[in-house]
Each structure stands twice: as C-alpha cells, then as structure tokens.
PDB file of C-alpha atoms in Angstrom:
ATOM      1  CA  MET B   1       2.525 -24.810   9.221  1.00 69.00           C
ATOM      2  CA  THR B   2       3.673 -21.185   9.128  1.00 91.00           C
ATOM      3  CA  ALA B   3       1.382 -18.831   7.250  1.00 98.00           C
ATOM      4  CA  THR B   4       2.728 -17.116   4.131  1.00 98.00           C
ATOM      5  CA  ALA B   5       2.237 -13.396   3.531  1.00 98.00           C
ATOM      6  CA  VAL B   6       2.970 -11.717   0.198  1.00 98.00           C
ATOM      7  CA  VAL B   7       3.688  -7.974   0.402  1.00 98.00           C
ATOM      8  CA  THR B   8       3.918  -5.912  -2.775  1.00 98.00           C
ATOM      9  CA  GLY B   9       5.854  -2.672  -3.001  1.00 98.00           C
ATOM     10  CA  ALA B  10       8.092  -4.091  -0.292  1.00 98.00           C
ATOM     11  CA  SER B  11      11.326  -2.341  -1.269  1.00 96.00           C
ATOM     12  CA  SER B  12      10.660   0.818   0.777  1.00 96.00           C
ATOM     13  CA  GLY B  13       8.185   2.814   2.814  1.00 96.00           C
ATOM     14  CA  ILE B  14       4.961   1.230   3.999  1.00 98.00           C
ATOM     15  CA  GLY B  15       5.650  -2.041   2.188  1.00 98.00           C
ATOM     16  CA  ALA B  16       9.040  -2.553   3.803  1.00 98.00           C
ATOM     17  CA  ALA B  17       7.695  -1.626   7.248  1.00 98.00           C
ATOM     18  CA  THR B  18       4.773  -4.021   6.778  1.00 98.00           C
ATOM     19  CA  ALA B  19       7.121  -6.844   5.792  1.00 98.00           C
ATOM     20  CA  ARG B  20       9.128  -6.263   8.953  1.00 98.00           C
ATOM     21  CA  GLY B  21       5.969  -6.227  11.058  1.00 98.00           C
ATOM     22  CA  LEU B  22       4.542  -9.431   9.597  1.00 98.00           C
ATOM     23  CA  ALA B  23       7.893 -11.193   9.868  1.00 98.00           C
ATOM     24  CA  ALA B  24       8.010 -10.254  13.553  1.00 98.00           C
ATOM     25  CA  GLU B  25       4.550 -11.863  13.917  1.00 98.00           C
ATOM     26  CA  GLY B  26       5.950 -15.144  12.588  1.00 98.00           C
ATOM     27  CA  TYR B  27       4.774 -15.063   8.983  1.00 98.00           C
ATOM     28  CA  ASP B  28       6.831 -16.417   6.116  1.00 98.00           C
ATOM     29  CA  VAL B  29       7.103 -13.161   4.210  1.00 98.00           C
ATOM     30  CA  VAL B  30       7.529 -12.932   0.440  1.00 98.00           C
ATOM     31  CA  LEU B  31       8.756  -9.453  -0.436  1.00 98.00           C
ATOM     32  CA  VAL B  32       7.652  -8.371  -3.903  1.00 98.00           C
ATOM     33  CA  ALA B  33       9.105  -5.329  -5.656  1.00 98.00           C
ATOM     34  CA  ARG B  34      10.750  -4.239  -8.890  1.00 96.00           C
ATOM     35  CA  ARG B  35      14.072  -3.117  -7.402  1.00 95.00           C
ATOM     36  CA  ALA B  36      16.173  -6.200  -6.826  1.00 97.00           C
ATOM     37  CA  ASP B  37      18.847  -4.574  -4.664  1.00 97.00           C
ATOM     38  CA  ARG B  38      16.415  -3.028  -2.202  1.00 96.00           C
ATOM     39  CA  VAL B  39      14.120  -6.012  -1.790  1.00 97.00           C
ATOM     40  CA  GLU B  40      16.978  -8.509  -1.552  1.00 98.00           C
ATOM     41  CA  GLU B  41      18.671  -6.362   1.075  1.00 98.00           C
ATOM     42  CA  LEU B  42      15.505  -6.307   3.172  1.00 98.00           C
ATOM     43  CA  ALA B  43      15.008 -10.058   2.837  1.00 98.00           C
ATOM     44  CA  ALA B  44      18.601 -10.610   3.992  1.00 98.00           C
ATOM     45  CA  GLU B  45      18.007  -8.283   6.956  1.00 98.00           C
ATOM     46  CA  LEU B  46      14.942 -10.256   8.035  1.00 98.00           C
ATOM     47  CA  VAL B  47      16.640 -13.622   7.649  1.00 98.00           C
ATOM     48  CA  LYS B  48      19.627 -12.393   9.661  1.00 98.00           C
ATOM     49  CA  ALA B  49      17.184 -11.397  12.414  1.00 98.00           C
ATOM     50  CA  GLY B  50      15.861 -14.961  12.505  1.00 98.00           C
ATOM     51  CA  HIS B  51      12.732 -14.496  10.420  1.00 98.00           C
ATOM     52  CA  ASN B  52      11.543 -16.347   7.324  1.00 97.00           C
ATOM     53  CA  ALA B  53      11.664 -14.092   4.278  1.00 98.00           C
ATOM     54  CA  ARG B  54      12.545 -14.149   0.620  1.00 97.00           C
ATOM     55  CA  ALA B  55      12.685 -11.573  -2.134  1.00 98.00           C
ATOM     56  CA  GLU B  56      10.793 -11.759  -5.415  1.00 98.00           C
ATOM     57  CA  VAL B  57      11.659  -9.266  -8.137  1.00 98.00           C
ATOM     58  CA  LEU B  58       8.334  -8.636  -9.842  1.00 98.00           C
ATOM     59  CA  ASP B  59       6.390  -5.884 -11.599  1.00 98.00           C
ATOM     60  CA  VAL B  60       2.759  -6.235 -10.514  1.00 98.00           C
ATOM     61  CA  THR B  61       1.586  -4.734 -13.816  1.00 98.00           C
ATOM     62  CA  ASP B  62       3.160  -7.628 -15.781  1.00 98.00           C
ATOM     63  CA  ARG B  63       0.379 -10.215 -15.750  1.00 98.00           C
ATOM     64  CA  ASP B  64       2.431 -13.072 -17.200  1.00 98.00           C
ATOM     65  CA  ALA B  65       5.119 -12.572 -14.561  1.00 98.00           C
ATOM     66  CA  VAL B  66       2.487 -12.333 -11.810  1.00 98.00           C
ATOM     67  CA  ASP B  67       0.879 -15.592 -12.930  1.00 98.00           C
ATOM     68  CA  ALA B  68       4.257 -17.331 -13.001  1.00 98.00           C
ATOM     69  CA  PHE B  69       5.003 -16.046  -9.510  1.00 98.00           C
ATOM     70  CA  ALA B  70       1.658 -17.277  -8.184  1.00 98.00           C
ATOM     71  CA  ALA B  71       2.242 -20.705  -9.712  1.00 98.00           C
ATOM     72  CA  SER B  72       5.587 -20.920  -7.898  1.00 97.00           C
ATOM     73  CA  LEU B  73       4.071 -20.376  -4.438  1.00 97.00           C
ATOM     74  CA  PRO B  74       3.179 -23.567  -2.529  1.00 96.00           C
ATOM     75  CA  SER B  75       0.618 -21.613  -0.495  1.00 98.00           C
ATOM     76  CA  CYS B  76      -0.559 -18.119   0.350  1.00 98.00           C
ATOM     77  CA  ASP B  77      -2.507 -16.954   3.391  1.00 98.00           C
ATOM     78  CA  VAL B  78      -2.171 -13.165   3.190  1.00 99.00           C
ATOM     79  CA  LEU B  79      -1.819 -10.751   0.289  1.00 99.00           C
ATOM     80  CA  VAL B  80      -0.933  -7.142   1.047  1.00 99.00           C
ATOM     81  CA  ASN B  81      -1.561  -5.057  -2.073  1.00 98.00           C
ATOM     82  CA  ASN B  82       0.657  -2.117  -1.225  1.00 98.00           C
ATOM     83  CA  ALA B  83       2.409  -1.316  -4.521  1.00 97.00           C
ATOM     84  CA  GLY B  84       1.216   2.015  -5.852  1.00 96.00           C
ATOM     85  CA  GLY B  85       2.126   5.654  -6.130  1.00 95.00           C
ATOM     86  CA  ALA B  86       1.279   9.070  -7.512  1.00 96.00           C
ATOM     87  CA  ILE B  87       2.675  10.994 -10.465  1.00 97.00           C
ATOM     88  CA  GLY B  88       2.318  14.751 -10.732  1.00 96.00           C
ATOM     89  CA  THR B  89      -0.022  17.398  -9.354  1.00 96.00           C
ATOM     90  CA  GLU B  90      -1.298  18.875 -12.601  1.00 97.00           C
ATOM     91  CA  SER B  91      -4.928  19.830 -13.041  1.00 97.00           C
ATOM     92  CA  VAL B  92      -7.365  17.711 -14.996  1.00 98.00           C
ATOM     93  CA  ALA B  93      -7.126  20.263 -17.817  1.00 98.00           C
ATOM     94  CA  THR B  94      -3.336  20.018 -18.135  1.00 98.00           C
ATOM     95  CA  ALA B  95      -2.448  16.491 -16.943  1.00 98.00           C
ATOM     96  CA  ASP B  96      -0.593  14.058 -19.179  1.00 98.00           C
ATOM     97  CA  PRO B  97      -2.831  11.051 -19.914  1.00 98.00           C
ATOM     98  CA  ALA B  98       0.278   8.852 -19.760  1.00 98.00           C
ATOM     99  CA  ASP B  99       0.675   9.731 -16.080  1.00 98.00           C
ATOM    100  CA  TRP B 100      -2.959   8.808 -15.394  1.00 98.00           C
ATOM    101  CA  ARG B 101      -2.517   5.542 -17.267  1.00 98.00           C
ATOM    102  CA  ALA B 102       0.630   4.668 -15.288  1.00 97.00           C
ATOM    103  CA  MET B 103      -1.117   5.375 -11.980  1.00 98.00           C
ATOM    104  CA  TYR B 104      -4.104   3.266 -12.966  1.00 98.00           C
ATOM    105  CA  GLU B 105      -1.859   0.406 -14.061  1.00 98.00           C
ATOM    106  CA  VAL B 106      -0.071   0.061 -10.733  1.00 98.00           C
ATOM    107  CA  ASN B 107      -2.743   1.207  -8.256  1.00 98.00           C
ATOM    108  CA  VAL B 108      -5.673  -0.683  -9.782  1.00 98.00           C
ATOM    109  CA  LEU B 109      -4.586  -3.261 -12.345  1.00 98.00           C
ATOM    110  CA  GLY B 110      -1.602  -4.255 -10.205  1.00 98.00           C
ATOM    111  CA  VAL B 111      -4.002  -5.005  -7.346  1.00 98.00           C
ATOM    112  CA  LEU B 112      -6.276  -6.868  -9.740  1.00 98.00           C
ATOM    113  CA  ASN B 113      -3.420  -8.942 -11.165  1.00 98.00           C
ATOM    114  CA  MET B 114      -2.062 -10.019  -7.789  1.00 98.00           C
ATOM    115  CA  THR B 115      -5.501 -10.687  -6.322  1.00 98.00           C
ATOM    116  CA  GLN B 116      -6.745 -12.768  -9.248  1.00 98.00           C
ATOM    117  CA  ALA B 117      -3.525 -14.776  -9.411  1.00 98.00           C
ATOM    118  CA  LEU B 118      -3.379 -15.571  -5.683  1.00 98.00           C
ATOM    119  CA  LEU B 119      -7.089 -15.855  -4.896  1.00 98.00           C
ATOM    120  CA  PRO B 120      -7.272 -19.645  -5.433  1.00 98.00           C
ATOM    121  CA  ALA B 121      -4.464 -20.150  -2.902  1.00 98.00           C
ATOM    122  CA  LEU B 122      -6.068 -17.707  -0.480  1.00 98.00           C
ATOM    123  CA  VAL B 123      -9.358 -19.601  -0.643  1.00 98.00           C
ATOM    124  CA  GLU B 124      -7.511 -22.912  -0.315  1.00 98.00           C
ATOM    125  CA  SER B 125      -5.823 -21.660   2.865  1.00 98.00           C
ATOM    126  CA  GLY B 126      -9.197 -21.731   4.627  1.00 98.00           C
ATOM    127  CA  ALA B 127      -8.655 -18.303   6.204  1.00 98.00           C
ATOM    128  CA  GLY B 128      -7.210 -16.021   3.561  1.00 98.00           C
ATOM    129  CA  THR B 129      -6.755 -12.262   3.766  1.00 98.00           C
ATOM    130  CA  VAL B 130      -6.591  -9.729   0.946  1.00 99.00           C
ATOM    131  CA  LEU B 131      -5.547  -6.296   2.173  1.00 98.00           C
ATOM    132  CA  VAL B 132      -5.579  -3.246  -0.078  1.00 98.00           C
ATOM    133  CA  VAL B 133      -3.575  -0.184   0.899  1.00 98.00           C
ATOM    134  CA  SER B 134      -5.616   2.598  -0.665  1.00 98.00           C
ATOM    135  CA  SER B 135      -5.556   6.235   0.446  1.00 97.00           C
ATOM    136  CA  VAL B 136      -7.806   8.940   1.780  1.00 97.00           C
ATOM    137  CA  ALA B 137      -7.425  10.222  -1.795  1.00 95.00           C
ATOM    138  CA  GLY B 138      -9.712   7.375  -2.802  1.00 95.00           C
ATOM    139  CA  HIS B 139     -12.478   8.849  -0.665  1.00 95.00           C
ATOM    140  CA  VAL B 140     -12.130  12.645  -0.944  1.00 95.00           C
ATOM    141  CA  VAL B 141     -11.155  14.635  -4.042  1.00 95.00           C
ATOM    142  CA  TYR B 142      -8.746  17.568  -4.079  1.00 94.00           C
ATOM    143  CA  GLU B 143      -7.305  19.949  -6.664  1.00 95.00           C
ATOM    144  CA  GLY B 144      -4.248  18.668  -8.450  1.00 95.00           C
ATOM    145  CA  GLY B 145      -4.957  15.091  -7.480  1.00 96.00           C
ATOM    146  CA  GLY B 146      -7.380  13.973 -10.168  1.00 97.00           C
ATOM    147  CA  GLY B 147      -5.381  11.082 -11.584  1.00 97.00           C
ATOM    148  CA  TYR B 148      -4.255   9.744  -8.218  1.00 97.00           C
ATOM    149  CA  VAL B 149      -7.716  10.209  -6.709  1.00 97.00           C
ATOM    150  CA  ALA B 150      -9.266   8.319  -9.619  1.00 98.00           C
ATOM    151  CA  ALA B 151      -6.768   5.476  -9.272  1.00 98.00           C
ATOM    152  CA  LYS B 152      -7.141   5.141  -5.516  1.00 98.00           C
ATOM    153  CA  HIS B 153     -10.914   5.335  -5.832  1.00 98.00           C
ATOM    154  CA  GLY B 154     -10.552   2.410  -8.228  1.00 98.00           C
ATOM    155  CA  ALA B 155      -8.556   0.481  -5.626  1.00 98.00           C
ATOM    156  CA  HIS B 156     -11.208   1.228  -2.982  1.00 98.00           C
ATOM    157  CA  THR B 157     -13.997   0.130  -5.322  1.00 98.00           C
ATOM    158  CA  LEU B 158     -12.129  -3.060  -6.200  1.00 98.00           C
ATOM    159  CA  ALA B 159     -11.810  -3.965  -2.512  1.00 98.00           C
ATOM    160  CA  ALA B 160     -15.453  -3.206  -1.733  1.00 98.00           C
ATOM    161  CA  THR B 161     -16.717  -5.171  -4.721  1.00 98.00           C
ATOM    162  CA  LEU B 162     -14.449  -8.135  -4.004  1.00 98.00           C
ATOM    163  CA  ARG B 163     -15.728  -8.265  -0.429  1.00 98.00           C
ATOM    164  CA  LEU B 164     -19.282  -8.637  -1.715  1.00 98.00           C
ATOM    165  CA  GLU B 165     -18.323 -11.237  -4.291  1.00 98.00           C
ATOM    166  CA  LEU B 166     -16.399 -13.344  -1.755  1.00 98.00           C
ATOM    167  CA  CYS B 167     -19.165 -13.338   0.843  1.00 98.00           C
ATOM    168  CA  GLY B 168     -19.400 -16.946   2.013  1.00 98.00           C
ATOM    169  CA  GLU B 169     -15.824 -17.780   1.033  1.00 98.00           C
ATOM    170  CA  PRO B 170     -13.083 -18.114   3.693  1.00 98.00           C
ATOM    171  CA  VAL B 171     -11.344 -14.901   2.626  1.00 98.00           C
ATOM    172  CA  ARG B 172     -11.439 -11.458   4.246  1.00 98.00           C
ATOM    173  CA  VAL B 173     -10.998  -8.253   2.254  1.00 98.00           C
ATOM    174  CA  LEU B 174      -9.494  -5.411   4.282  1.00 98.00           C
ATOM    175  CA  GLU B 175      -8.731  -1.825   3.298  1.00 98.00           C
ATOM    176  CA  ILE B 176      -6.367   0.587   5.002  1.00 98.00           C
ATOM    177  CA  ALA B 177      -6.599   4.187   3.752  1.00 98.00           C
ATOM    178  CA  PRO B 178      -3.699   6.331   5.005  1.00 98.00           C
ATOM    179  CA  GLY B 179      -3.714  10.107   5.068  1.00 97.00           C
ATOM    180  CA  MET B 180      -0.532  12.166   5.144  1.00 96.00           C
ATOM    181  CA  VAL B 181       2.435   9.796   5.438  1.00 97.00           C
ATOM    182  CA  LYS B 182       6.001  11.053   5.228  1.00 95.00           C
ATOM    183  CA  THR B 183       8.165   8.421   3.582  1.00 93.00           C
ATOM    184  CA  GLU B 184      11.452   8.761   1.784  1.00 85.00           C
ATOM    185  CA  GLU B 185       9.981   8.393  -1.691  1.00 89.00           C
ATOM    186  CA  PHE B 186       6.242   9.034  -2.121  1.00 92.00           C
ATOM    187  CA  SER B 187       6.225  12.817  -2.535  1.00 92.00           C
ATOM    188  CA  LEU B 188       9.667  12.825  -4.135  1.00 91.00           C
ATOM    189  CA  ASN B 189       8.427  10.493  -6.860  1.00 93.00           C
ATOM    190  CA  ARG B 190       5.150  12.373  -7.235  1.00 93.00           C
ATOM    191  CA  LEU B 191       6.980  15.667  -7.670  1.00 94.00           C
ATOM    192  CA  ARG B 192       9.390  14.189 -10.221  1.00 92.00           C
ATOM    193  CA  GLY B 193      12.471  14.240  -8.029  1.00 92.00           C
ATOM    194  CA  ASN B 194      12.128  17.825  -6.756  1.00 93.00           C
ATOM    195  CA  SER B 195      13.347  17.365  -3.189  1.00 93.00           C
ATOM    196  CA  ASP B 196      12.527  20.937  -2.108  1.00 94.00           C
ATOM    197  CA  ALA B 197       8.937  20.610  -3.300  1.00 94.00           C
ATOM    198  CA  ALA B 198       8.659  17.194  -1.639  1.00 93.00           C
ATOM    199  CA  GLU B 199       9.818  18.584   1.696  1.00 93.00           C
ATOM    200  CA  ALA B 200       7.389  21.496   1.394  1.00 93.00           C
ATOM    201  CA  VAL B 201       4.473  19.043   1.403  1.00 94.00           C
ATOM    202  CA  TYR B 202       5.216  18.296   5.073  1.00 94.00           C
ATOM    203  CA  ALA B 203       6.545  21.717   6.095  1.00 94.00           C
ATOM    204  CA  GLY B 204       5.356  22.701   9.553  1.00 95.00           C
ATOM    205  CA  VAL B 205       3.205  19.593  10.007  1.00 96.00           C
ATOM    206  CA  PRO B 206       3.802  18.216  13.494  1.00 94.00           C
ATOM    207  CA  ASP B 207       4.279  14.462  13.308  1.00 95.00           C
ATOM    208  CA  PRO B 208       2.935  13.304   9.943  1.00 96.00           C
ATOM    209  CA  LEU B 209       2.397   9.561   9.872  1.00 97.00           C
ATOM    210  CA  SER B 210       5.432   7.362   9.329  1.00 97.00           C
ATOM    211  CA  ALA B 211       5.583   4.178   7.289  1.00 97.00           C
ATOM    212  CA  GLU B 212       5.795   2.298  10.580  1.00 98.00           C
ATOM    213  CA  ASP B 213       2.580   3.921  11.832  1.00 98.00           C
ATOM    214  CA  VAL B 214       0.663   2.662   8.821  1.00 98.00           C
ATOM    215  CA  ALA B 215       2.336  -0.744   8.903  1.00 98.00           C
ATOM    216  CA  ASP B 216       1.275  -1.098  12.528  1.00 98.00           C
ATOM    217  CA  THR B 217      -2.386  -0.712  11.520  1.00 98.00           C
ATOM    218  CA  ILE B 218      -1.945  -3.164   8.632  1.00 98.00           C
ATOM    219  CA  VAL B 219      -0.372  -5.812  10.850  1.00 98.00           C
ATOM    220  CA  TRP B 220      -3.039  -5.255  13.521  1.00 98.00           C
ATOM    221  CA  ALA B 221      -5.848  -5.709  10.996  1.00 98.00           C
ATOM    222  CA  ILE B 222      -4.300  -8.869   9.547  1.00 98.00           C
ATOM    223  CA  THR B 223      -3.697 -10.454  12.929  1.00 98.00           C
ATOM    224  CA  ARG B 224      -7.304 -10.111  14.118  1.00 98.00           C
ATOM    225  CA  PRO B 225      -9.198 -13.431  14.363  1.00 98.00           C
ATOM    226  CA  ALA B 226     -10.193 -14.784  10.951  1.00 97.00           C
ATOM    227  CA  HIS B 227     -13.881 -13.931  11.459  1.00 98.00           C
ATOM    228  CA  VAL B 228     -13.100 -10.247  12.113  1.00 98.00           C
ATOM    229  CA  ASN B 229     -13.081  -8.139   8.930  1.00 98.00           C
ATOM    230  CA  ILE B 230     -11.721  -4.592   9.065  1.00 98.00           C
ATOM    231  CA  ASP B 231     -13.682  -3.342   6.071  1.00 98.00           C
ATOM    232  CA  LEU B 232     -12.089   0.096   6.024  1.00 98.00           C
ATOM    233  CA  MET B 233      -9.732   1.927   8.333  1.00 98.00           C
ATOM    234  CA  VAL B 234      -8.841   5.559   7.640  1.00 98.00           C
ATOM    235  CA  VAL B 235      -5.578   6.520   9.340  1.00 98.00           C
ATOM    236  CA  ARG B 236      -4.474  10.156   9.506  1.00 98.00           C
ATOM    237  CA  PRO B 237      -2.035  12.130  11.640  1.00 97.00           C
ATOM    238  CA  ARG B 238      -3.693  14.238  14.314  1.00 97.00           C
ATOM    239  CA  ALA B 239      -2.608  17.353  12.418  1.00 97.00           C
ATOM    240  CA  GLN B 240      -4.701  16.365   9.385  1.00 97.00           C
ATOM    241  CA  ALA B 241      -8.384  16.751  10.157  1.00 95.00           C
ATOM    242  CA  ALA B 242      -9.294  16.435   6.477  1.00 92.00           C
ATOM    243  CA  GLN B 243      -7.687  16.643   3.035  1.00 86.00           C
ATOM    244  CA  HIS B 244      -7.996  20.434   3.093  1.00 85.00           C
ATOM    245  CA  ARG B 245      -7.558  21.001   6.849  1.00 93.00           C
ATOM    246  CA  ILE B 246      -3.973  20.520   7.979  1.00 95.00           C
ATOM    247  CA  HIS B 247      -2.407  22.150  11.015  1.00 96.00           C
ATOM    248  CA  ARG B 248       1.022  23.615  10.321  1.00 96.00           C
ATOM    249  CA  VAL B 249       3.375  25.274  12.789  1.00 94.00           C
ATOM    250  CA  ALA B 250       5.134  28.413  11.633  1.00 85.00           C
ATOM    251  CA  PRO B 251       8.932  28.163  11.725  1.00 77.00           C
ATOM    252  CA  ASP B 252      10.728  29.923  14.572  1.00 68.00           C
ATOM    253  CA  ARG B 253      12.180  33.308  13.625  1.00 64.00           C
ATOM    254  CA  ASP B 254      15.116  34.935  15.362  1.00 56.00           C
TER     255      ASP B 254
END
C-alpha cells in the first residue's frame, strides 16, 4: 500500500516544493491549502506527471473543518506542518496584537489542530511521521520579529514536547528550521505587499535558500528509516552565519 503524506501550506513556496518532492518519492500526496486555484493546479500538475495527488481546500485554523478532513482520510503516514507565515516587522512596543494573534493561530494552533486530528491515523500506520517546519526565528530573537519569533518558538516547543509525549509510540517528530529563504510570497506578505521592501530583504545576499532547498531537506528527513528521528535540523544559506550576520555583496557601480 502506498503511504499517504499530508502537506499543509501546499499552494506555494516550501509547501508546494515539498509536495512535489514527496510525490516524486512515490507518496500519495494530499495538498492542503486555503487557495483553491493554486492547490488544485498543483495537484493537476502532479497527476499529469504520473504521481498520486489530490487537493484539499482547508484552513488549518478552522478546527471543525480540520476534524472533518481527518475523518475523510482512509489513512495517513506523514504529516508535514508547513502552513505558517509572518505579519509585520513592528517592535513589541508598537505591534498590533491582532497581527500577533493571527501568527499564533496559523503557526501554532494550526499545527496543533492538524497534529491532534491526524495523530490516531499516524499511530495506526505503525510508522508515522509528524514534521514541523519552524524557523531559525524560533531559536534566536531579533528586533522587529517579536510576534513571529514567539509563534515559531511555540511551534518548536510543540514539536519538542510532542516528541517526549510520543516516546514509545510508532511516530517520529521531526523539525526543520530554515533560515533565510527567498520565496515568492513570504517577505511580500510579511511586508504587507510592499514589493520593494520585500526585495530589499535579500538585496546583495548571494544565493539565499530556495523553497526547493528546504523541501530537499524535508524529503530527506522523512525518507530516512523509520527508527531514525531528525529531531532538529537548522538549514541556512552559506551567506547567513547567524540571524544578525549576513554577507551581502555591494552592487556593481559603473
């Protein structure tokens, strides 16, 4: 029987790249996202390429919808909790609590909802995998990142606690924490649609990570033997030695 992998936030970026990678490994991939057009287009692409995939339009913060989705799945072997995101770069003193609440809802409670709903099936599989895509922001604080840092720290803590609580059960809990990743939407969404500001985040950085780079580490971790648990993998571009230490190349001047 082919193993089933559920990938949240699969309409773009790391989620879409991960879905492609797992499909190429032979998984039946269920692509979960809010945007019907994007996720259905990707599912059609994978099916056309000869893979098994289907789209599921779902908001991971809607617990009733998540429970209904879980009840509809005959089985689940892998859950990739990738849905997330950042909103704003305001200081703690000036941030809008609504932005913090929205980040917590998707980055932490979304992971909780999906994990709780699918955990019985993951245990039943006999070799289940829960993977949380967190961030280096969940491990190191920085100015202007308070709400996102707090949310991603919550995701990291959830994964670490779940690993302890599932000790002895046939389920692994993996965490991948990416550093600077240039995708088409992350910084654009964080900076409220300001494309110039979003581009400036990566200005002069030689080779920031791509969605495919991160997806490659996710797929590698998932496809290790069932007894091998990748507790935490931090993945940064070579140019990013730390949150505050990024190598940038000055633009050429005539």
